[in-house]
XYZ file of C-alpha atoms in Angstrom:
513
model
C 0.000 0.000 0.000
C 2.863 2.236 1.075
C 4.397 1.771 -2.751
C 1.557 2.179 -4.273
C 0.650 5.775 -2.297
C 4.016 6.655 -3.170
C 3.642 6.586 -6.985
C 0.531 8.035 -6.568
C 2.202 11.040 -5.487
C 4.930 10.841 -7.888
C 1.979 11.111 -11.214
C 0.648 13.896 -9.086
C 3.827 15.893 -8.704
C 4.185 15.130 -12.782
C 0.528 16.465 -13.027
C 1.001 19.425 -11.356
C 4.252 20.387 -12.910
C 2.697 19.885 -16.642
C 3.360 22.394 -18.950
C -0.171 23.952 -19.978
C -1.258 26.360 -22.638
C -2.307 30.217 -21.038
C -3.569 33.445 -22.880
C -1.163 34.629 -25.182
C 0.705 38.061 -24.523
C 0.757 40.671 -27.169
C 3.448 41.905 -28.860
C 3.111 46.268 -29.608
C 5.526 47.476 -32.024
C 5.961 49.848 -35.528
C 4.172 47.086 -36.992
C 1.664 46.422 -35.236
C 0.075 44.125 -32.873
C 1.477 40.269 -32.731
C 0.446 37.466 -30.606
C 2.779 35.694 -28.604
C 1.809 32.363 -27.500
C 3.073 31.052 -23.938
C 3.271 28.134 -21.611
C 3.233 27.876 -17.326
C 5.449 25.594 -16.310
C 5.645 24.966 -12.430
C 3.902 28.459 -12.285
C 6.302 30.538 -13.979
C 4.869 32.074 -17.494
C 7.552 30.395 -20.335
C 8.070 31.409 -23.885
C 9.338 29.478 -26.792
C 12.792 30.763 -27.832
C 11.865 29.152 -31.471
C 8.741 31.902 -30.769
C 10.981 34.759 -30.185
C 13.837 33.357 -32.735
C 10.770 34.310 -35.346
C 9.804 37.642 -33.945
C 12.656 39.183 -33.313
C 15.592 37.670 -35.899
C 17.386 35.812 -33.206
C 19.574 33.044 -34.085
C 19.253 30.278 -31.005
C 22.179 27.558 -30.715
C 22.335 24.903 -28.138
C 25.918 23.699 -27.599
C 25.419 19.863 -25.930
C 28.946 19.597 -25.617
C 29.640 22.662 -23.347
C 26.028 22.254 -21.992
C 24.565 26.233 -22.854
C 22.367 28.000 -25.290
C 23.513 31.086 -27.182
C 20.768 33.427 -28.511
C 22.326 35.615 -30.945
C 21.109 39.061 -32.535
C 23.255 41.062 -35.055
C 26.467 39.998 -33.451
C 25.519 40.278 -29.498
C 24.763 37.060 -27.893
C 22.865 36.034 -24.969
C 23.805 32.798 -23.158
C 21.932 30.733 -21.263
C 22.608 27.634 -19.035
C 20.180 24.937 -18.223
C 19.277 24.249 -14.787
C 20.061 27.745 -13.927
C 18.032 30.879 -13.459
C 20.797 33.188 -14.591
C 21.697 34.571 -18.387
C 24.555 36.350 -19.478
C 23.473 39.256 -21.887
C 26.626 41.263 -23.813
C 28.921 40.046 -21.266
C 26.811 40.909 -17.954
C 24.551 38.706 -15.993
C 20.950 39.341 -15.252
C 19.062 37.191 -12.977
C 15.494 35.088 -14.399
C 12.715 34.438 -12.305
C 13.211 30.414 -13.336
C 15.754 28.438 -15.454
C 15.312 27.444 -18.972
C 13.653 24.203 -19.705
C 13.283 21.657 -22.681
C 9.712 20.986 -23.707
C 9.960 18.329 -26.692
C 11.781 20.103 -28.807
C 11.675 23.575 -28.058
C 13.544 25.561 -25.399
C 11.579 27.481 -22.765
C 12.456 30.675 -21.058
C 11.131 32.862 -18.719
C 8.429 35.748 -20.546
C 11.060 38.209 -17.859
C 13.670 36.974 -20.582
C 12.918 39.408 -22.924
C 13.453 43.052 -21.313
C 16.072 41.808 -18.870
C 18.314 39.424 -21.270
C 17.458 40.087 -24.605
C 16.904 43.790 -24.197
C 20.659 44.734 -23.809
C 21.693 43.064 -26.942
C 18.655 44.170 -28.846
C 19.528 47.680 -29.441
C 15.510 48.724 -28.949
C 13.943 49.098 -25.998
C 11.598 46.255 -24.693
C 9.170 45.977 -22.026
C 7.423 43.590 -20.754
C 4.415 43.988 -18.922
C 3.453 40.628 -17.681
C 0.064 41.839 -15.290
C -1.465 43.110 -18.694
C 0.317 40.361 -20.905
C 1.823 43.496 -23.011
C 5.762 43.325 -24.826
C 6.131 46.448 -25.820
C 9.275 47.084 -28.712
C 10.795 50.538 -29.083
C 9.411 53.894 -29.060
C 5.591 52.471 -28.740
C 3.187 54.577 -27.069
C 0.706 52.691 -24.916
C -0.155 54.597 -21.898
C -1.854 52.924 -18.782
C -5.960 53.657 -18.527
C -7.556 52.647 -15.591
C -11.222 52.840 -15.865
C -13.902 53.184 -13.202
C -17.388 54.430 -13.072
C -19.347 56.406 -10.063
C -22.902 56.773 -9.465
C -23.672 60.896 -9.493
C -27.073 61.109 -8.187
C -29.106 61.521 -11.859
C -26.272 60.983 -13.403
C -23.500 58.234 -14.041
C -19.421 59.186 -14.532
C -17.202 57.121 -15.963
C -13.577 57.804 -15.115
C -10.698 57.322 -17.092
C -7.413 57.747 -15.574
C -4.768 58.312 -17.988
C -0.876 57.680 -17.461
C 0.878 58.930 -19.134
C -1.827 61.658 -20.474
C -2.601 60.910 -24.819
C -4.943 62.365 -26.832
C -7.959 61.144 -27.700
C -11.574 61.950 -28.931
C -15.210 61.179 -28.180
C -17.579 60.198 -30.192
C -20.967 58.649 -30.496
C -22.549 55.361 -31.928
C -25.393 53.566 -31.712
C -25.219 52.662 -28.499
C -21.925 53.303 -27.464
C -19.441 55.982 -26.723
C -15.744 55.540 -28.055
C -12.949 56.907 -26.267
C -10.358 56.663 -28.787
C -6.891 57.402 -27.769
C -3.750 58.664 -30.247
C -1.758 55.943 -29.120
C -0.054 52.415 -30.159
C -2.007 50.573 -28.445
C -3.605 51.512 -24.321
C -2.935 48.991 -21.612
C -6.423 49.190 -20.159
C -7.849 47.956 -17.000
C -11.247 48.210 -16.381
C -13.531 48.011 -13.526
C -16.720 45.429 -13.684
C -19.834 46.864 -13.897
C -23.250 46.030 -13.315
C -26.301 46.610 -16.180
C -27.942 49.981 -14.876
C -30.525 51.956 -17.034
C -27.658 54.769 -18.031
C -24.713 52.588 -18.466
C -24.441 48.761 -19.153
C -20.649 47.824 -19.819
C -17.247 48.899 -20.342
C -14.907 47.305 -22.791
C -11.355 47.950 -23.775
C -10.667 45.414 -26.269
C -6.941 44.120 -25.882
C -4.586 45.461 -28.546
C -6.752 48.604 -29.487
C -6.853 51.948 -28.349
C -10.328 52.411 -27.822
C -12.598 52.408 -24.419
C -15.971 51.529 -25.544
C -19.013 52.403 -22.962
C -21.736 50.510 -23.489
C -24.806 52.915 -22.446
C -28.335 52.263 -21.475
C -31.775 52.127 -22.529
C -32.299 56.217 -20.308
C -29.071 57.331 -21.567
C -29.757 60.824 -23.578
C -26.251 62.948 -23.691
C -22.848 63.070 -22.088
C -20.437 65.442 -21.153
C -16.618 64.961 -20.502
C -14.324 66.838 -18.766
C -10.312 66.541 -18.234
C -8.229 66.845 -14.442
C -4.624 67.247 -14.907
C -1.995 65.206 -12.861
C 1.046 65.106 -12.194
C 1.867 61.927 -13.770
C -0.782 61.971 -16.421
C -4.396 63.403 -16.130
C -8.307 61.927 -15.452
C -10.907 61.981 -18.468
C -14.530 62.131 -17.128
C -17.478 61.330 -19.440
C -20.881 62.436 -17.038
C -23.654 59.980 -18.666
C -27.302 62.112 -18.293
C -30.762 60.564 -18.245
C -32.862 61.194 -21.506
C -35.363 63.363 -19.497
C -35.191 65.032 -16.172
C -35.578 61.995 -14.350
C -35.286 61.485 -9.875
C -32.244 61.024 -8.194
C -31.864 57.630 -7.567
C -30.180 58.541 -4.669
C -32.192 61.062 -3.282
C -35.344 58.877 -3.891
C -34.156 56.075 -1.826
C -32.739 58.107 0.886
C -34.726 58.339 4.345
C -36.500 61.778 5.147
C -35.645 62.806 8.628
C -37.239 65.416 10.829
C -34.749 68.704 11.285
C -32.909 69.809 14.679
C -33.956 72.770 16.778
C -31.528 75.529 14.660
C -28.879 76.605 16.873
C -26.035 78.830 16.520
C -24.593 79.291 12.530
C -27.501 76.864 11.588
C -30.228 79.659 12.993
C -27.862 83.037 11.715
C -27.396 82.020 8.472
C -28.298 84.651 6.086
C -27.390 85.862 2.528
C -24.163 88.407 1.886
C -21.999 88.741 -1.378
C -21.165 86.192 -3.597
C -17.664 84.697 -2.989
C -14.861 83.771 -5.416
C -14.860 79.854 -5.916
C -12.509 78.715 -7.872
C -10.629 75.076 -5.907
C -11.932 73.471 -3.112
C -10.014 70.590 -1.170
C -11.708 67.678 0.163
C -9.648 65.766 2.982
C -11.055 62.047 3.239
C -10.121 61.340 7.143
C -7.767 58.743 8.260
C -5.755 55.994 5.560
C -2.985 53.804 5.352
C -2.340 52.273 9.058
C -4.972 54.414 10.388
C -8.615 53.103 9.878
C -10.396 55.505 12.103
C -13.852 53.705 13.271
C -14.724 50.420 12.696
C -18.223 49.113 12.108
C -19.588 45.546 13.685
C -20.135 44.530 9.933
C -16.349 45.337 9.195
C -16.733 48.819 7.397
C -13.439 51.651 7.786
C -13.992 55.134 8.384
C -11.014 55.221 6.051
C -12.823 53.699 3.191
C -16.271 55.639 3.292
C -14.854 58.922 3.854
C -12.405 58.424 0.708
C -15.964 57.134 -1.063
C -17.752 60.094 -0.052
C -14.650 62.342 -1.165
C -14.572 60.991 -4.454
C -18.621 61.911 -5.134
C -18.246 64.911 -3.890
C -15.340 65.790 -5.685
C -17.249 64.710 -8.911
C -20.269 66.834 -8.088
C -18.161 70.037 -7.262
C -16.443 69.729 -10.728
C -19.990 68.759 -12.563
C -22.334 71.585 -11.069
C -19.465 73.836 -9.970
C -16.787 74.307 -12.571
C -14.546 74.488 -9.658
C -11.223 72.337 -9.407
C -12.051 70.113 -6.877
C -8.935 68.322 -4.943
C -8.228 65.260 -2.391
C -5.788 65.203 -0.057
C -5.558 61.546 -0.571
C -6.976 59.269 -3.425
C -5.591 56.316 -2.449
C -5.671 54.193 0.989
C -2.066 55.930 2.066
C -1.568 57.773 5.494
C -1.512 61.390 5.818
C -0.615 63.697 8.683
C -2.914 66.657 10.076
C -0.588 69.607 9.450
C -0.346 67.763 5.582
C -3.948 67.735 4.668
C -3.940 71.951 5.944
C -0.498 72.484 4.003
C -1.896 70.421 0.489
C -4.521 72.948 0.778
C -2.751 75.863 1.387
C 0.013 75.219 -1.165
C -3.106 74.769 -3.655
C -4.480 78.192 -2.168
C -8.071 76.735 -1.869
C -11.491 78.517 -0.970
C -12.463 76.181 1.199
C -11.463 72.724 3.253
C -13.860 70.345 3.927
C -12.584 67.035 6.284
C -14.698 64.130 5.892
C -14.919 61.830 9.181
C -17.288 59.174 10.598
C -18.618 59.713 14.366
C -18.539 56.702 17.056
C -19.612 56.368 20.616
C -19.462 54.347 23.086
C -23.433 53.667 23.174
C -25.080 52.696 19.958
C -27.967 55.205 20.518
C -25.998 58.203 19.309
C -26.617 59.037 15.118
C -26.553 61.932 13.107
C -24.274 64.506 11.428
C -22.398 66.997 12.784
C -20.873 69.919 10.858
C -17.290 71.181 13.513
C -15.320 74.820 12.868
C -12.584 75.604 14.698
C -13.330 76.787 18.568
C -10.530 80.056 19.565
C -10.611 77.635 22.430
C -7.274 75.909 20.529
C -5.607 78.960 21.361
C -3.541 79.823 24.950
C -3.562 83.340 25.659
C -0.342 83.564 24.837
C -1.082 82.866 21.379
C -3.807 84.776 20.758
C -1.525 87.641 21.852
C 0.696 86.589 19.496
C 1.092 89.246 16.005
C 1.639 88.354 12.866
C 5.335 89.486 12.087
C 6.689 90.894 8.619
C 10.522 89.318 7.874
C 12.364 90.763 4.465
C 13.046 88.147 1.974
C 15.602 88.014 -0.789
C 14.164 88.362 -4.240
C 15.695 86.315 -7.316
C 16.216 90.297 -8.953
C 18.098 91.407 -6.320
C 16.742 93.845 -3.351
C 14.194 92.567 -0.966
C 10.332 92.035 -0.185
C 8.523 92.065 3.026
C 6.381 88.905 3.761
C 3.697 88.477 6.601
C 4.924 85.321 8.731
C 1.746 83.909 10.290
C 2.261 80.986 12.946
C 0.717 78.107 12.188
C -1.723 77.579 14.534
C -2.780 80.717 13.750
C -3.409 80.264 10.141
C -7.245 79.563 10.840
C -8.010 83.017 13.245
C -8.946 85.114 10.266
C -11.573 82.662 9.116
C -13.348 81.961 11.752
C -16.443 83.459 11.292
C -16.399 82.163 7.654
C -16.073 78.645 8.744
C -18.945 79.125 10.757
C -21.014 80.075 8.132
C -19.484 77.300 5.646
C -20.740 75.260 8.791
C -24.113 76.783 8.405
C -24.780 76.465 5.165
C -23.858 72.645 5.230
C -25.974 72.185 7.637
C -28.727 73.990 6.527
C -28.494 71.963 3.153
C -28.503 68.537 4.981
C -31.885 69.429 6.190
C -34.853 66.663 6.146
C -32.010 64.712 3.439
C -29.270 63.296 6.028
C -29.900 62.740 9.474
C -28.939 65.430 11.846
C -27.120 65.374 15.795
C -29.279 67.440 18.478
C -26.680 70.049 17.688
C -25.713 70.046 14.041
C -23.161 72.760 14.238
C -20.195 72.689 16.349
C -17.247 74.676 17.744
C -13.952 72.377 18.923
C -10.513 72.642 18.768
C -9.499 70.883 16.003
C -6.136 70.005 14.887
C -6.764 69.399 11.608
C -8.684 72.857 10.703
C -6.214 75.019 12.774
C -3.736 75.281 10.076
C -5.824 75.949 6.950
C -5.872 79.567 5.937
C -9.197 79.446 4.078
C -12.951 78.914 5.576
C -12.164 75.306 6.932
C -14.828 72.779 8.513
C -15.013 69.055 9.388
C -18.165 67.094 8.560
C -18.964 64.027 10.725
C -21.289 62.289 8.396
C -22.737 59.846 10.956
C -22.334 57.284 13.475
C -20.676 54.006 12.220
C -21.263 52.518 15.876
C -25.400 53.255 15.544
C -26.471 50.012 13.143
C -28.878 52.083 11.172
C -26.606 54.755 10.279
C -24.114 52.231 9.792
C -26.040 50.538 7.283
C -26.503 53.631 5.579
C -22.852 54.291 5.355
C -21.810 51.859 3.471
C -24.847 52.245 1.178
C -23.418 53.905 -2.546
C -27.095 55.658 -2.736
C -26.967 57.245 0.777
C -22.742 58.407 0.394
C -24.579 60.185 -2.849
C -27.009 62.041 -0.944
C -24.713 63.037 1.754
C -22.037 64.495 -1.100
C -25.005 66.158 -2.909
C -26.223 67.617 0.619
C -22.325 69.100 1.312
C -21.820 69.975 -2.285
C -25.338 72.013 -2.308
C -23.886 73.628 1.272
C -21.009 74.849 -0.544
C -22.821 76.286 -3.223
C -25.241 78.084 -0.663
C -21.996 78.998 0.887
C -19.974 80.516 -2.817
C -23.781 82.160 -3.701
C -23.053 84.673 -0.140
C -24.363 82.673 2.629
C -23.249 84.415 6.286
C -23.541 83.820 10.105
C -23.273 85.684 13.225
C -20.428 86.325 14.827
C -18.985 83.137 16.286
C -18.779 83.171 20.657
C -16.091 84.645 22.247
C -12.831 83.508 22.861
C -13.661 82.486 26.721
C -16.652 80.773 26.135
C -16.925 77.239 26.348
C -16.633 75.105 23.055
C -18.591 71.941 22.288
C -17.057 68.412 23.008
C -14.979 67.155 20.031
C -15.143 63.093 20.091
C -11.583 63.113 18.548
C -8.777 65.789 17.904
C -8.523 65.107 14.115
């Protein structure tokens, strides 16, 4: 029994070492689009070097005697030792991710092979980009896209993020829309999406250059719109319903009953128009930081970032305004960076994006925070703004206002209280409201920013209703269209009283964020 368990293992091992057939990778060059076929072998993704002999005018020798394999092109030579995972290319030696093997006939080498071995001696570059099973040869042009779509309230966006930035055009068929891009070929990945009446697929055929969007049976027009990067830029394309048609969104969300008005909330009235031109949106927490944690699992770091994102797109959409985030990926970021990133971008307004918690699971509602003078000691409230003389790259000198840090917010006070307001006021009978939806605490993360400045806790992730909500793409749509519409009521003129004294008492902050 023991012998025959042990060959049973053997033909497994063989089984599960067997060379077998995978998608092929495609080559991008002057000429055009080839296919490249390949083989896993012990889980390493192999290419013929007959295959590549073809393609690229190699010249492939296998010595028996001296036990190597020379690949040759125009003179340079690449050699290559069985058994080992190493090649020597023009003399220096590049490591392979696995050794060469024989398979019949035919020599086998790692895909890796061709940019780090064959490369050197080619006298073009190559590239080989094994995620999107790409080889690219010389001066090609195939930019990364990375394609995503967001729900807008009416309205659908499909995102296109482009890296680096190409050119491309629009247009409309039955049907479709065609994001065509002046490039070799794009190297697109593309997010899975779900039949809805204004869009029903993406596709981004491999090889092409074109992002095809599959719209629905309500689509009627689109709009697009561009974001510049630093490493490339974003291509927006809003999808719009054929008629005026409900939110989504706002039909689904829950009508609740409004707060007593208190303080900015009660005040608010109408003043000039305000110049509105880039707004920055600070999703809370990221990277090793979560923030709250829900029973059912959800991150304060990833609905805030969720929220940021809609509300960015709405800004942009109904605004025209250039609307930023101080993170757009899950990375960590500290306080005095998020108030710096917007004062290097010299925005018109901050808005931080947290989620509340408590130790009861009673507690729910939004809370809109501005900063409380409270932060400040007497001493530095006492404290004057000095003027230092800086050398200018002319010659002579020019007298700039230093401002301490924590001091940065002072001047805005009474603005953020009526940016406060205004959000508030706006969330009204569409999100769900604390006994006190307008706030005063001492807040790290607002005392630096040198613009009207607030910090929206959009609800209680510990209270299982609102933490339902949450995590619900329809209700993170209705509170970004409730803070968006703030900030418009806000750049339209929108005012408050005076904000309290110095010495009076400030709310209770649940956090110092």
């Amino acid at each position: 029994m023991g012998v025959l368990l042990a060959a049973a293992g053997v033909v497994a091992a063989r089984q599960a070492a067997a060379p077998h057939a995978a998608p092929p990778f495609t080559v991008i060059s002057a000429e055009g689009p080839r296919a490249l076929p390949v083989t896993v072998v012990g889980g390493a993704v192999m290419v013929s070097l007959d295959d590549l002999a073809a393609m690229f005018q190699l010249t492939v020798r296998e010595d028996t005697l001296a036990g190597g394999i020379t690949v040759t092109h125009k003179g340079r030579t690449v050699i290559l030792t069985p058994g080992q995972a190493l090649a020597s290319a023009a003399g220096r030696l590049v490591s392979l991710p696995a050794a060469p093997v024989r398979e019949g006939r035919h020599w086998l080498v790692p895909v890796e092979f061709v940019e780090r071995a064959l490369g050197p001696v080619y006298g073009a570059r190559l590239q080989v980009r094994k995620d999107s099973r790409l080889v690219l040869v010389g001066p090609v042009r195939v930019p990364r896209v990375t394609v995503r779509e967001d729900p807008l309230g009416p309205l659908v966006r499909v995102t296109l993020s482009v890296s680096p930035k190409a050119a491309y055009t629009i247009s409309q068929e039955a049907g479709r829309l065609l994001v065509r891009f002046d490039a070799d070929a794009i190297d697109a990945t593309v997010q899975a999406v779900a039949p809805q009446p204004l869009l029903q697929a993406i596709r981004a055929p491999e090889g092409g250059t074109t992002v095809a969007i599959q719209v629905g049976p309500r689509f009627g027009t689109f709009r697009s719109s561009v974001v510049q990067q630093e490493n490339g830029e974003q291509v927006m394309v809003d999808l719009a319903p054929s008629a005026a048609e409900p939110s989504a969104a706002t039909a689904a969300a829950p009508q609740f009953a409004a707060p007593a008005a208190t303080g900015p909330l009660a005040a608010i009235a109408q003043g000039e128009a305000r110049s509105f031109r880039t707004v920055v949106i600070d999703p809370g927490h990221g990277g090793d930081d979560p923030g709250v944690k829900g029973a059912n699992g959800a991150l304060e770091k990833d609905i805030t970032l969720s929220i940021a994102r809609r509300l960015a797109s709405l800004l942009e959409s109904r605004l025209g305004v250039r609307a930023l985030l101080t993170r757009d990926t899950d990375r960590a970021v500290t306080l005095d960076e998020r108030a710096a990133f917007a004062n290097n971008n010299m925005a018109d307004a901050f808005v931080s994006l947290h989620v509340n918690a408590s130790l009861r699971m009673e507690p729910s509602g939004a809370q809109i925070y501005y900063l409380s003078p409270n932060l400040w000691g007497d001493d530095l409230r006492q404290a004057e703004a000095t003027r230092e003389a800086l050398p200018t790259l002319g010659g002579g000198t020019r007298e700039i206002e230093m401002v301490p840090w924590e001091l940065a917010q002072l001047p805005h006070v009474a603005e953020s209280a009526a940016l406060a307001g205004a959000i508030a006021g706006q969330c009204l009978n569409r999100v769900r409201l604390g006994p006190q939806p307008v706030l005063q605490a001492p807040l790290r993360v607002l005392a630096g920013a040198n613009m009207p400045a607030v910090l929206v806790e959009v609800g209680f992730l510990t209270n299982p209703d609102e933490q339902r909500q949450l995590v619900s793409g329809a209700y993170q749509n209705t509170v970004a269209e409730a803070i968006a519409d703030g900030l418009v009521r806000f750049r339209d003129g929108a005012v408050a009283a005076p904000p309290p004294a110095p010495d009076a008492p400030a709310a209770p902050a649940r956090r110092q964020p």
